[in-house]
Tab-separated table of C-alpha atoms in Angstrom:
chain	number	residue	atom	x	y	z
F	1	MET	CA	5.900	13.083	6.743
F	2	VAL	CA	7.023	13.678	3.161
F	3	LEU	CA	4.469	15.078	0.701
F	4	GLY	CA	4.742	15.539	-3.051
F	5	ALA	CA	3.339	14.730	-6.470
F	6	PRO	CA	4.656	11.678	-8.372
F	7	ASP	CA	8.371	11.736	-9.216
F	8	THR	CA	9.298	14.635	-6.953
F	9	GLY	CA	11.879	12.647	-4.978
F	10	LYS	CA	9.900	11.664	-1.864
F	11	THR	CA	11.417	8.208	-1.489
F	12	SER	CA	14.913	9.406	-2.393
F	13	LEU	CA	14.666	12.049	0.330
F	14	ILE	CA	13.515	9.475	2.871
F	15	ARG	CA	16.401	7.164	1.949
F	16	PHE	CA	18.816	10.034	2.546
F	17	LEU	CA	17.213	10.926	5.874
F	18	ALA	CA	17.208	7.288	6.980
F	19	ARG	CA	20.921	6.911	6.247
F	20	GLU	CA	21.861	10.176	7.945
F	21	LEU	CA	19.727	9.642	11.040
F	22	SER	CA	20.880	6.051	11.422
F	23	ALA	CA	24.507	7.113	11.093
F	24	ARG	CA	23.939	9.560	13.957
F	25	GLY	CA	22.665	6.809	16.193
F	26	GLU	CA	18.930	7.473	15.837
F	27	ARG	CA	16.546	4.526	15.832
F	28	VAL	CA	14.590	4.960	12.591
F	29	ALA	CA	11.369	3.431	11.274
F	30	TYR	CA	10.337	3.803	7.636
F	31	ILE	CA	6.593	3.778	6.889
F	32	ASP	CA	5.834	3.102	3.233
F	33	GLY	CA	2.407	4.655	2.614
F	34	ASP	CA	2.442	4.476	-1.195
F	35	MET	CA	0.330	1.419	-1.994
F	36	GLY	CA	0.668	1.963	-5.760
F	37	GLN	CA	4.474	2.105	-5.970
F	38	SER	CA	5.183	0.287	-2.732
F	39	ILE	CA	8.726	-0.702	-1.783
F	40	LEU	CA	8.353	-2.736	1.407
F	41	GLY	CA	5.527	-4.964	0.229
F	42	PRO	CA	3.536	-5.833	-2.876
F	43	PRO	CA	1.222	-3.211	-4.426
F	44	THR	CA	-2.055	-2.581	-2.532
F	45	THR	CA	-0.169	-2.680	0.802
F	46	GLN	CA	1.390	-0.201	3.204
F	47	GLY	CA	4.318	-1.287	5.355
F	48	VAL	CA	6.710	-0.420	8.143
F	49	ALA	CA	10.345	-1.413	8.597
F	50	LEU	CA	13.038	-0.664	11.133
F	51	VAL	CA	16.010	0.898	9.377
F	52	GLY	CA	19.646	0.190	10.162
F	53	ALA	CA	22.684	2.231	9.146
F	54	PRO	CA	23.565	-0.099	6.222
F	55	TRP	CA	20.400	0.884	4.293
F	56	GLY	CA	21.955	2.228	1.097
F	57	ALA	CA	20.621	3.739	-2.118
F	58	GLY	CA	19.681	0.361	-3.579
F	59	GLY	CA	18.814	-1.556	-0.421
F	60	VAL	CA	15.380	-2.259	0.980
F	61	PRO	CA	14.813	-2.979	4.686
F	62	GLN	CA	12.771	-5.968	5.785
F	63	ALA	CA	9.110	-5.119	6.378
F	64	GLY	CA	7.997	-5.651	9.949
F	65	GLU	CA	4.279	-5.402	9.234
F	66	LEU	CA	2.115	-4.941	6.137
F	67	TYR	CA	-1.411	-3.539	5.958
F	68	PHE	CA	-3.717	-4.444	3.056
F	69	VAL	CA	-5.467	-1.360	1.669
F	70	GLY	CA	-7.090	-3.308	-1.168
F	71	SER	CA	-6.212	-1.003	-4.056
F	72	THR	CA	-3.208	0.624	-5.716
F	73	SER	CA	-4.808	4.049	-5.244
F	74	PRO	CA	-6.320	5.829	-2.236
F	75	ARG	CA	-9.301	6.863	-4.393
F	76	GLY	CA	-12.305	5.133	-2.905
F	77	HIS	CA	-10.141	3.718	-0.088
F	78	ARG	CA	-9.675	6.744	2.123
F	79	VAL	CA	-10.676	4.949	5.327
F	80	GLU	CA	-8.338	2.009	4.740
F	81	THR	CA	-5.487	4.350	3.798
F	82	LEU	CA	-5.824	6.359	7.002
F	83	ILE	CA	-6.349	3.388	9.315
F	84	GLY	CA	-3.390	1.528	7.837
F	85	LEU	CA	-0.992	4.421	8.372
F	86	LYS	CA	-2.244	4.987	11.909
F	87	LYS	CA	-1.834	1.323	12.861
F	88	LEU	CA	1.653	1.151	11.339
F	89	LEU	CA	2.736	4.334	13.116
F	90	GLU	CA	1.440	3.071	16.447
F	91	ARG	CA	3.231	-0.239	15.931
F	92	CYS	CA	6.633	1.314	15.241
F	93	LEU	CA	6.379	3.926	18.018
F	94	VAL	CA	5.477	1.458	20.766
F	95	ASP	CA	9.131	1.709	21.764
F	96	ARG	CA	9.579	5.455	22.307
F	97	GLY	CA	12.706	7.270	21.182
F	98	ARG	CA	12.305	6.177	17.568
F	99	VAL	CA	12.089	8.515	14.571
F	100	ALA	CA	9.370	7.631	12.031
F	101	LEU	CA	9.765	8.673	8.386
F	102	ILE	CA	6.454	8.490	6.503
F	103	ASP	CA	6.361	8.227	2.701
F	104	THR	CA	3.047	9.059	0.997
F	105	THR	CA	1.338	8.659	-2.367
F	106	GLY	CA	1.624	11.217	-5.160
F	107	TYR	CA	-2.130	11.801	-4.995
F	108	VAL	CA	-2.108	15.546	-4.243
F	109	THR	CA	-4.232	17.229	-6.943
F	110	GLY	CA	-7.951	17.918	-6.608
F	111	GLU	CA	-10.325	18.417	-3.705
F	112	ASP	CA	-10.474	14.760	-2.722
F	113	ALA	CA	-6.683	14.502	-2.663
F	114	ILE	CA	-6.299	17.665	-0.583
F	115	GLU	CA	-8.924	16.473	1.893
F	116	LEU	CA	-7.278	13.069	2.213
F	117	LYS	CA	-3.850	14.590	2.869
F	118	TYR	CA	-5.391	17.038	5.356
F	119	GLN	CA	-7.037	14.183	7.264
F	120	LYS	CA	-3.775	12.242	7.137
F	121	LEU	CA	-1.839	15.132	8.683
F	122	ASP	CA	-4.528	15.670	11.303
F	123	LEU	CA	-4.637	11.992	12.271
F	124	LEU	CA	-0.903	11.290	12.390
F	125	GLY	CA	0.304	14.679	13.660
F	126	PRO	CA	3.837	14.718	12.206
F	127	ARG	CA	6.331	17.035	13.891
F	128	HIS	CA	7.891	17.892	10.526
F	129	ILE	CA	6.151	18.134	7.131
F	130	LEU	CA	8.515	18.020	4.148
F	131	ALA	CA	6.744	19.378	1.057
F	132	LEU	CA	8.469	18.703	-2.280
F	133	GLN	CA	7.016	20.956	-4.991
F	134	ARG	CA	7.620	21.818	-8.614
F	135	ASP	CA	5.343	24.827	-8.942
F	136	GLY	CA	3.434	25.356	-5.715
F	137	GLU	CA	1.055	22.429	-6.266
F	138	LEU	CA	0.928	21.691	-2.518
F	139	GLU	CA	0.094	25.238	-1.459
F	140	PRO	CA	-3.706	24.683	-1.140
F	141	LEU	CA	-2.947	21.986	1.444
F	142	LEU	CA	-0.092	23.817	3.145
F	143	ARG	CA	-2.137	26.991	3.590
F	144	ILE	CA	-4.728	24.976	5.509
F	145	GLN	CA	-2.042	23.349	7.614
F	146	GLU	CA	-0.354	26.650	8.468
F	147	GLY	CA	-3.462	27.752	10.338
F	148	LEU	CA	-3.333	24.763	12.668
F	149	GLU	CA	-1.208	23.751	15.588
F	150	GLY	CA	1.204	21.038	14.656
F	151	GLY	CA	4.285	20.227	12.676
F	152	VAL	CA	6.771	22.597	11.112
F	153	ILE	CA	6.383	22.892	7.327
F	154	HIS	CA	9.546	22.708	5.221
F	155	ARG	CA	9.009	23.757	1.581
F	156	LEU	CA	11.602	22.066	-0.598
F	157	PRO	CA	12.274	22.033	-4.356
F	158	CYS	CA	12.083	18.734	-6.203
F	159	LEU	CA	15.291	16.768	-6.221
F	160	PRO	CA	17.012	17.494	-9.582
F	161	PRO	CA	18.111	13.899	-10.430
F	162	VAL	CA	14.556	12.537	-10.234
F	163	ARG	CA	13.339	11.120	-13.559
F	164	ILE	CA	9.659	11.365	-14.436
F	165	ARG	CA	8.248	7.908	-15.097
F	166	SER	CA	5.421	7.216	-17.520
F	167	GLN	CA	2.165	5.574	-16.492
F	168	GLN	CA	3.280	2.482	-18.407
F	169	GLU	CA	6.489	2.316	-16.373
F	170	ARG	CA	4.467	2.566	-13.189
F	171	ARG	CA	2.148	-0.233	-14.327
F	172	ASN	CA	5.146	-2.361	-15.274
F	173	TYR	CA	6.654	-1.809	-11.824
F	174	ARG	CA	3.435	-2.945	-10.141
F	175	TRP	CA	3.270	-6.030	-12.274
F	176	SER	CA	6.880	-6.937	-11.665
F	177	ARG	CA	6.178	-6.743	-7.917
F	178	PHE	CA	3.011	-8.838	-8.201
F	179	LYS	CA	4.750	-11.414	-10.410
F	180	GLU	CA	7.631	-11.710	-7.959
F	181	TYR	CA	5.277	-12.009	-4.975
F	182	PHE	CA	3.275	-14.813	-6.646
F	183	ARG	CA	6.320	-16.430	-8.299
F	184	ARG	CA	5.703	-19.756	-6.539
F	185	VAL	CA	2.129	-20.468	-5.529
F	186	ARG	CA	-0.228	-23.062	-4.118
F	187	PHE	CA	-3.969	-23.332	-3.493
F	188	HIS	CA	-5.388	-22.543	-0.079
F	189	GLU	CA	-8.938	-23.205	1.116
F	190	VAL	CA	-10.537	-20.665	3.449
F	191	ASP	CA	-13.416	-21.942	5.573
F	192	LEU	CA	-15.799	-18.963	5.535
F	193	ARG	CA	-17.821	-20.465	8.382
F	194	ARG	CA	-14.828	-19.985	10.697
F	195	THR	CA	-13.138	-16.981	9.114
F	196	GLY	CA	-14.330	-13.380	9.257
F	197	LEU	CA	-15.027	-11.602	5.993
F	198	THR	CA	-14.692	-7.873	5.377
F	199	GLY	CA	-14.449	-5.426	2.496
F	200	THR	CA	-16.988	-3.419	0.547
F	201	HIS	CA	-17.566	-6.313	-1.893
F	202	ARG	CA	-18.359	-9.009	0.656
F	203	ARG	CA	-22.001	-9.076	-0.478
F	204	LYS	CA	-20.776	-10.786	-3.649
F	205	ILE	CA	-19.904	-13.825	-1.547
F	206	GLU	CA	-23.567	-14.210	-0.629
F	207	GLY	CA	-24.959	-13.664	-4.097
F	208	GLY	CA	-23.990	-13.038	-7.694
F	209	GLY	CA	-22.174	-15.088	-10.282
F	210	GLN	CA	-18.959	-17.018	-9.808
F	211	GLY	CA	-17.197	-14.883	-12.404
F	212	GLU	CA	-17.627	-11.769	-10.296
F	213	LEU	CA	-15.093	-13.079	-7.776
F	214	GLU	CA	-12.531	-14.933	-9.879
F	215	GLY	CA	-9.199	-13.154	-9.931
F	216	LEU	CA	-10.105	-10.806	-7.073
F	217	LEU	CA	-7.160	-9.863	-4.861
F	218	VAL	CA	-7.789	-10.483	-1.162
F	219	GLY	CA	-5.875	-9.899	2.033
F	220	LEU	CA	-5.548	-12.822	4.434
F	221	ASN	CA	-5.151	-11.032	7.759
F	222	GLY	CA	-4.072	-12.072	11.221
F	223	PRO	CA	-5.801	-11.381	14.553
F	224	ASP	CA	-4.200	-7.900	14.649
F	225	ASN	CA	-5.617	-7.160	11.164
F	226	PHE	CA	-2.144	-6.892	9.666
F	227	LEU	CA	-1.529	-8.829	6.467
F	228	VAL	CA	-0.377	-12.435	6.633
F	229	ALA	CA	-0.455	-12.979	2.855
F	230	LEU	CA	-2.175	-11.824	-0.302
F	231	GLY	CA	-4.386	-14.234	-2.183
F	232	ILE	CA	-6.093	-14.371	-5.579
F	233	VAL	CA	-9.593	-15.862	-5.644
F	234	GLU	CA	-9.700	-19.028	-7.721
F	235	LYS	CA	-13.255	-20.136	-6.960
F	236	LEU	CA	-15.996	-20.019	-4.376
F	237	SER	CA	-18.075	-22.950	-3.189
F	238	ARG	CA	-21.094	-21.355	-1.528
F	239	ARG	CA	-22.626	-24.722	-0.684
F	240	GLU	CA	-19.530	-25.792	1.262
F	241	GLY	CA	-18.664	-22.295	2.462
F	242	VAL	CA	-15.134	-22.517	1.054
F	243	LEU	CA	-13.140	-19.829	-0.740
F	244	VAL	CA	-10.197	-21.191	-2.736
F	245	CYS	CA	-7.290	-18.775	-3.227
F	246	VAL	CA	-3.915	-18.835	-4.923
F	247	VAL	CA	-1.296	-17.849	-2.321
F	248	PRO	CA	2.520	-17.753	-2.193
F	249	SER	CA	3.921	-21.217	-1.545
F	250	GLN	CA	5.941	-20.102	1.465
F	251	ALA	CA	3.060	-18.326	3.234
F	252	ASP	CA	2.319	-19.559	6.762
F	253	LEU	CA	-1.439	-19.074	7.041
F	254	GLY	CA	-1.994	-20.488	10.503
F	255	ARG	CA	-2.612	-16.986	11.905
F	256	VAL	CA	-5.295	-15.983	9.388
F	257	ARG	CA	-8.494	-14.835	11.086
F	258	THR	CA	-10.148	-12.606	8.470
F	259	VAL	CA	-10.310	-12.254	4.710
F	260	ARG	CA	-10.505	-8.746	3.305
F	261	LEU	CA	-11.825	-8.417	-0.246
F	262	GLY	CA	-9.884	-5.917	-2.316
F	263	SER	CA	-10.856	-3.846	-5.355
F	264	VAL	CA	-8.367	-5.213	-7.874
F	265	ARG	CA	-8.424	-8.216	-10.180
F	266	LEU	CA	-5.215	-10.014	-11.112
F	267	ASP	CA	-4.557	-12.383	-13.990
F	268	LEU	CA	-0.949	-13.495	-13.729
F	269	SER	CA	-1.031	-15.890	-16.683
F	270	GLU	CA	1.455	-15.139	-19.443
F	271	ASP	CA	-1.209	-15.301	-22.150
F	272	SER	CA	-4.079	-12.846	-21.759
F	273	ASP	CA	-7.665	-13.985	-22.189
F	274	GLY	CA	-8.325	-10.835	-24.211
F	275	GLU	CA	-10.687	-9.317	-21.651
F	276	ARG	CA	-8.053	-7.105	-20.040
F	277	PRO	CA	-5.552	-4.649	-21.499
F	278	VAL	CA	-2.163	-6.253	-22.053
F	279	GLY	CA	1.105	-4.485	-21.437
F	280	PRO	CA	4.530	-5.101	-22.972
F	281	GLY	CA	5.767	-8.669	-22.835
F	282	GLY	CA	2.270	-10.129	-22.539
F	283	ILE	CA	1.829	-9.044	-18.913
F	284	PRO	CA	-1.856	-8.265	-18.317
F	285	ALA	CA	-2.542	-4.774	-17.058
F	286	LEU	CA	-4.225	-4.270	-13.726
F	287	SER	CA	-7.955	-3.730	-13.896
F	288	PRO	CA	-10.282	-2.420	-11.177
F	289	PHE	CA	-13.011	-4.606	-9.676
Protein backbone atom coordinates (compact mmCIF):
# COMPACT_ATOMS: atom_id res chain seq x y z
CA MET A 1 0.00 0.00 0.00
CA VAL A 2 1.30 3.44 -0.95
CA LEU A 3 0.54 6.35 1.40
CA GLY A 4 1.14 10.06 0.91
CA ALA A 5 -0.34 13.53 0.75
CA PRO A 6 -1.51 14.93 -2.62
CA ASP A 7 1.19 15.27 -5.29
CA THR A 8 3.84 13.21 -3.52
CA GLY A 9 4.22 10.72 -6.38
CA LYS A 10 2.05 7.81 -5.18
CA THR A 11 0.68 6.89 -8.60
CA SER A 12 4.03 7.44 -10.33
CA LEU A 13 5.65 5.05 -7.85
CA ILE A 14 2.96 2.44 -8.44
CA ARG A 15 3.40 2.74 -12.22
CA PHE A 16 7.12 2.11 -11.77
CA LEU A 17 6.53 -0.87 -9.49
CA ALA A 18 3.93 -2.32 -11.86
CA ARG A 19 6.32 -2.13 -14.82
CA GLU A 20 9.25 -3.60 -12.89
CA LEU A 21 7.28 -6.42 -11.28
CA SER A 22 5.56 -7.31 -14.54
CA ALA A 23 8.89 -7.36 -16.36
CA ARG A 24 10.14 -9.87 -13.77
CA GLY A 25 7.25 -12.18 -14.45
CA GLU A 26 5.07 -11.26 -11.46
CA ARG A 27 1.31 -11.24 -11.88
CA VAL A 28 0.30 -7.74 -10.76
CA ALA A 29 -3.03 -6.16 -9.82
CA TYR A 30 -3.41 -2.40 -9.45
CA ILE A 31 -6.07 -1.17 -6.99
CA ASP A 32 -6.99 2.47 -7.55
CA GLY A 33 -8.31 3.69 -4.19
CA ASP A 34 -8.32 7.42 -4.96
CA MET A 35 -11.96 8.19 -5.78
CA GLY A 36 -11.24 11.91 -6.25
CA GLN A 37 -8.44 11.62 -8.82
CA SER A 38 -9.29 8.16 -10.06
CA ILE A 39 -7.50 6.65 -13.05
CA LEU A 40 -9.27 3.35 -13.69
CA GLY A 41 -12.82 4.66 -13.50
CA PRO A 42 -14.77 7.90 -13.24
CA PRO A 43 -14.53 10.00 -10.05
CA THR A 44 -16.45 8.63 -7.03
CA THR A 45 -15.26 5.09 -7.86
CA GLN A 46 -12.47 2.76 -6.80
CA GLY A 47 -11.21 0.14 -9.23
CA VAL A 48 -8.97 -2.84 -9.82
CA ALA A 49 -7.10 -3.87 -12.96
CA LEU A 50 -4.73 -6.66 -13.88
CA VAL A 51 -1.47 -5.16 -15.13
CA GLY A 52 0.59 -6.49 -18.01
CA ALA A 53 4.21 -5.69 -18.85
CA PRO A 54 3.26 -3.16 -21.57
CA TRP A 55 1.75 -0.74 -19.01
CA GLY A 56 3.88 2.34 -19.67
CA ALA A 57 4.08 5.84 -18.22
CA GLY A 58 1.07 7.07 -20.18
CA GLY A 59 -0.98 3.88 -20.41
CA VAL A 60 -3.94 2.88 -18.29
CA PRO A 61 -4.94 -0.77 -17.79
CA GLN A 62 -8.52 -1.88 -18.30
CA ALA A 63 -10.53 -1.89 -15.07
CA GLY A 64 -11.78 -5.32 -14.09
CA GLU A 65 -14.23 -4.09 -11.46
CA LEU A 66 -15.37 -0.71 -10.15
CA TYR A 67 -16.88 0.08 -6.75
CA PHE A 68 -19.08 3.16 -6.27
CA VAL A 69 -18.11 5.07 -3.12
CA GLY A 70 -20.57 7.89 -3.83
CA SER A 71 -18.25 10.85 -3.30
CA THR A 72 -14.94 12.25 -4.51
CA SER A 73 -13.67 12.34 -0.91
CA PRO A 74 -13.56 9.75 1.88
CA ARG A 75 -14.90 12.38 4.31
CA GLY A 76 -18.28 11.14 5.42
CA HIS A 77 -17.81 7.93 3.39
CA ARG A 78 -15.40 5.99 5.56
CA VAL A 79 -17.45 2.79 5.52
CA GLU A 80 -17.85 2.76 1.74
CA THR A 81 -14.16 3.54 1.26
CA LEU A 82 -13.06 0.63 3.43
CA ILE A 83 -15.58 -1.88 2.09
CA GLY A 84 -14.76 -1.00 -1.51
CA LEU A 85 -11.03 -1.56 -1.05
CA LYS A 86 -11.60 -4.82 0.80
CA LYS A 87 -13.92 -6.18 -1.90
CA LEU A 88 -11.53 -5.16 -4.69
CA LEU A 89 -8.56 -6.74 -2.91
CA GLU A 90 -10.45 -9.98 -2.35
CA ARG A 91 -11.50 -10.04 -6.00
CA CYS A 92 -7.97 -9.66 -7.38
CA LEU A 93 -6.38 -12.10 -4.91
CA VAL A 94 -8.83 -14.94 -5.57
CA ASP A 95 -6.08 -16.38 -7.75
CA ARG A 96 -3.14 -16.60 -5.34
CA GLY A 97 0.39 -15.73 -6.42
CA ARG A 98 -0.58 -12.22 -7.50
CA VAL A 99 0.98 -9.00 -6.20
CA ALA A 100 -1.51 -6.22 -5.36
CA LEU A 101 -0.40 -2.58 -5.50
CA ILE A 102 -2.84 -0.30 -3.65
CA ASP A 103 -3.00 3.44 -4.40
CA THR A 104 -4.72 5.64 -1.80
CA THR A 105 -6.13 9.15 -1.45
CA GLY A 106 -4.06 12.12 -0.31
CA TYR A 107 -6.32 12.51 2.72
CA VAL A 108 -3.68 12.14 5.46
CA THR A 109 -3.94 15.26 7.67
CA GLY A 110 -6.10 15.49 10.78
CA GLU A 111 -7.50 13.00 13.26
CA ASP A 112 -10.21 11.68 10.95
CA ALA A 113 -7.70 11.09 8.16
CA ILE A 114 -5.25 9.31 10.45
CA GLU A 115 -8.01 7.09 11.84
CA LEU A 116 -9.25 6.22 8.36
CA LYS A 117 -5.76 5.27 7.17
CA TYR A 118 -5.19 3.27 10.36
CA GLN A 119 -8.42 1.32 9.81
CA LYS A 120 -7.47 0.81 6.17
CA LEU A 121 -4.09 -0.68 7.12
CA ASP A 122 -5.69 -2.85 9.79
CA LEU A 123 -8.38 -4.16 7.44
CA LEU A 124 -6.23 -4.84 4.38
CA GLY A 125 -3.01 -5.92 6.13
CA PRO A 126 -0.44 -4.95 3.48
CA ARG A 127 2.92 -6.71 3.66
CA HIS A 128 4.71 -3.51 2.63
CA ILE A 129 3.73 0.09 3.44
CA LEU A 130 5.39 2.71 1.23
CA ALA A 131 5.17 6.13 2.90
CA LEU A 132 6.00 9.12 0.68
CA GLN A 133 6.62 12.21 2.83
CA ARG A 134 7.74 15.79 2.42
CA ASP A 135 8.26 16.72 6.05
CA GLY A 136 7.20 13.84 8.28
CA GLU A 137 3.46 14.41 7.78
CA LEU A 138 2.76 10.66 7.96
CA GLU A 139 4.64 10.08 11.21
CA PRO A 140 1.55 10.21 13.50
CA LEU A 141 0.12 7.29 11.51
CA LEU A 142 3.40 5.42 11.10
CA ARG A 143 4.17 5.57 14.82
CA ILE A 144 0.87 3.82 15.51
CA GLN A 145 1.58 1.23 12.85
CA GLU A 146 5.08 0.49 14.15
CA GLY A 147 3.60 -0.83 17.38
CA LEU A 148 1.53 -3.44 15.57
CA GLU A 149 2.26 -6.71 13.87
CA GLY A 150 2.08 -6.38 10.15
CA GLY A 151 3.74 -4.92 7.12
CA VAL A 152 7.21 -3.47 6.80
CA ILE A 153 7.24 0.34 6.66
CA HIS A 154 9.40 1.98 3.99
CA ARG A 155 9.85 5.75 4.50
CA LEU A 156 10.55 7.38 1.16
CA PRO A 157 11.09 10.99 0.05
CA CYS A 158 8.68 12.51 -2.44
CA LEU A 159 9.57 11.90 -6.05
CA PRO A 160 11.38 15.06 -7.28
CA PRO A 161 9.65 15.39 -10.71
CA VAL A 162 6.17 15.53 -9.17
CA ARG A 163 4.39 18.83 -9.87
CA ILE A 164 1.97 20.21 -7.30
CA ARG A 165 -1.45 20.70 -8.86
CA SER A 166 -3.89 23.40 -7.79
CA GLN A 167 -7.38 22.65 -6.52
CA GLN A 168 -8.72 24.09 -9.78
CA GLU A 169 -6.61 21.64 -11.78
CA ARG A 170 -7.94 18.79 -9.68
CA ARG A 171 -11.53 19.94 -10.23
CA ASN A 172 -10.88 20.26 -13.96
CA TYR A 173 -9.51 16.71 -14.05
CA ARG A 174 -12.63 15.37 -12.34
CA TRP A 175 -14.87 17.19 -14.75
CA SER A 176 -12.96 16.01 -17.78
CA ARG A 177 -13.41 12.43 -16.54
CA PHE A 178 -17.13 12.92 -15.87
CA LYS A 179 -17.66 14.61 -19.25
CA GLU A 180 -15.88 11.78 -21.04
CA TYR A 181 -17.83 9.12 -19.13
CA PHE A 182 -21.19 10.75 -19.99
CA ARG A 183 -20.13 11.82 -23.51
CA ARG A 184 -22.95 9.83 -25.13
CA VAL A 185 -26.01 9.24 -22.99
CA ARG A 186 -29.54 7.90 -22.95
CA PHE A 187 -32.40 7.76 -20.45
CA HIS A 188 -32.94 4.66 -18.35
CA GLU A 189 -35.95 3.89 -16.16
CA VAL A 190 -35.35 2.05 -12.88
CA ASP A 191 -38.35 0.21 -11.44
CA LEU A 192 -37.94 0.87 -7.70
CA ARG A 193 -40.50 -1.82 -6.89
CA ARG A 194 -38.09 -4.46 -8.24
CA THR A 195 -34.74 -2.82 -7.56
CA GLY A 196 -33.05 -2.44 -4.18
CA LEU A 197 -32.22 1.05 -2.99
CA THR A 198 -29.34 1.99 -0.70
CA GLY A 199 -27.37 5.04 0.38
CA THR A 200 -27.71 7.50 3.22
CA HIS A 201 -30.10 9.69 1.19
CA ARG A 202 -32.62 7.02 0.26
CA ARG A 203 -35.23 8.61 2.55
CA LYS A 204 -35.49 11.40 -0.02
CA ILE A 205 -37.06 8.91 -2.42
CA GLU A 206 -39.95 8.45 0.00
CA GLY A 207 -40.47 12.11 0.77
CA GLY A 208 -39.26 15.59 -0.05
CA GLY A 209 -39.35 17.70 -3.17
CA GLN A 210 -38.44 16.61 -6.68
CA GLY A 211 -35.62 19.15 -6.82
CA GLU A 212 -33.78 17.44 -3.99
CA LEU A 213 -32.97 14.49 -6.25
CA GLU A 214 -32.41 16.03 -9.67
CA GLY A 215 -28.79 15.82 -10.74
CA LEU A 216 -27.85 13.36 -7.99
CA LEU A 217 -25.15 10.88 -9.00
CA VAL A 218 -26.12 7.25 -8.39
CA GLY A 219 -24.43 3.91 -8.78
CA LEU A 220 -26.31 1.20 -10.66
CA ASN A 221 -24.85 -1.95 -9.13
CA GLY A 222 -24.90 -5.61 -10.04
CA PRO A 223 -25.72 -8.60 -7.81
CA ASP A 224 -22.14 -8.56 -6.45
CA ASN A 225 -22.54 -4.86 -5.53
CA PHE A 226 -19.85 -3.81 -7.99
CA LEU A 227 -20.70 -0.94 -10.30
CA VAL A 228 -22.42 -1.61 -13.61
CA ALA A 229 -22.77 2.07 -14.56
CA LEU A 230 -23.10 5.52 -13.08
CA GLY A 231 -26.32 7.43 -13.55
CA ILE A 232 -27.55 10.99 -13.02
CA VAL A 233 -31.08 11.37 -11.66
CA GLU A 234 -33.34 13.12 -14.15
CA LYS A 235 -36.66 12.73 -12.35
CA LEU A 236 -38.58 10.56 -9.94
CA SER A 237 -42.15 9.37 -10.37
CA ARG A 238 -43.21 8.30 -6.88
CA ARG A 239 -46.69 7.33 -8.05
CA GLU A 240 -45.29 4.89 -10.62
CA GLY A 241 -42.24 3.94 -8.57
CA VAL A 242 -39.86 4.84 -11.40
CA LEU A 243 -36.51 6.61 -11.18
CA VAL A 244 -35.33 8.05 -14.51
CA CYS A 245 -31.56 8.39 -14.90
CA VAL A 246 -29.16 9.61 -17.56
CA VAL A 247 -26.67 6.79 -18.25
CA PRO A 248 -23.90 6.17 -20.80
CA SER A 249 -25.36 5.00 -24.10
CA GLN A 250 -23.22 1.87 -24.22
CA ALA A 251 -24.05 0.69 -20.69
CA ASP A 252 -25.53 -2.81 -20.46
CA LEU A 253 -27.86 -2.54 -17.47
CA GLY A 254 -29.34 -6.02 -17.51
CA ARG A 255 -27.34 -6.97 -14.39
CA VAL A 256 -28.48 -4.03 -12.24
CA ARG A 257 -29.98 -5.16 -8.94
CA THR A 258 -29.52 -2.14 -6.66
CA VAL A 259 -29.30 1.62 -6.92
CA ARG A 260 -26.93 3.39 -4.55
CA LEU A 261 -27.55 7.09 -3.99
CA GLY A 262 -24.36 9.13 -3.92
CA SER A 263 -23.52 12.46 -2.29
CA VAL A 264 -22.66 14.48 -5.39
CA ARG A 265 -24.76 16.46 -7.84
CA LEU A 266 -23.72 16.77 -11.48
CA ASP A 267 -24.85 19.28 -14.08
CA LEU A 268 -23.08 18.43 -17.31
CA SER A 269 -24.76 21.12 -19.43
CA GLU A 270 -22.40 23.58 -21.07
CA ASP A 271 -24.34 26.59 -19.79
CA SER A 272 -24.65 26.83 -16.01
CA ASP A 273 -27.99 27.62 -14.40
CA GLY A 274 -26.19 30.02 -12.07
CA GLU A 275 -26.86 27.96 -8.94
CA ARG A 276 -23.47 26.24 -8.94
CA PRO A 277 -19.93 27.59 -9.19
CA VAL A 278 -18.64 27.53 -12.75
CA GLY A 279 -15.10 26.66 -13.67
CA PRO A 280 -13.06 27.66 -16.73
CA GLY A 281 -14.70 27.00 -20.07
CA GLY A 282 -18.22 27.03 -18.63
CA ILE A 283 -17.85 23.62 -16.96
CA PRO A 284 -19.93 23.60 -13.76
CA ALA A 285 -17.99 22.80 -10.63
CA LEU A 286 -18.91 19.79 -8.56
CA SER A 287 -21.17 20.51 -5.63
CA PRO A 288 -21.97 18.27 -2.65
CA PHE A 289 -25.48 16.93 -2.05
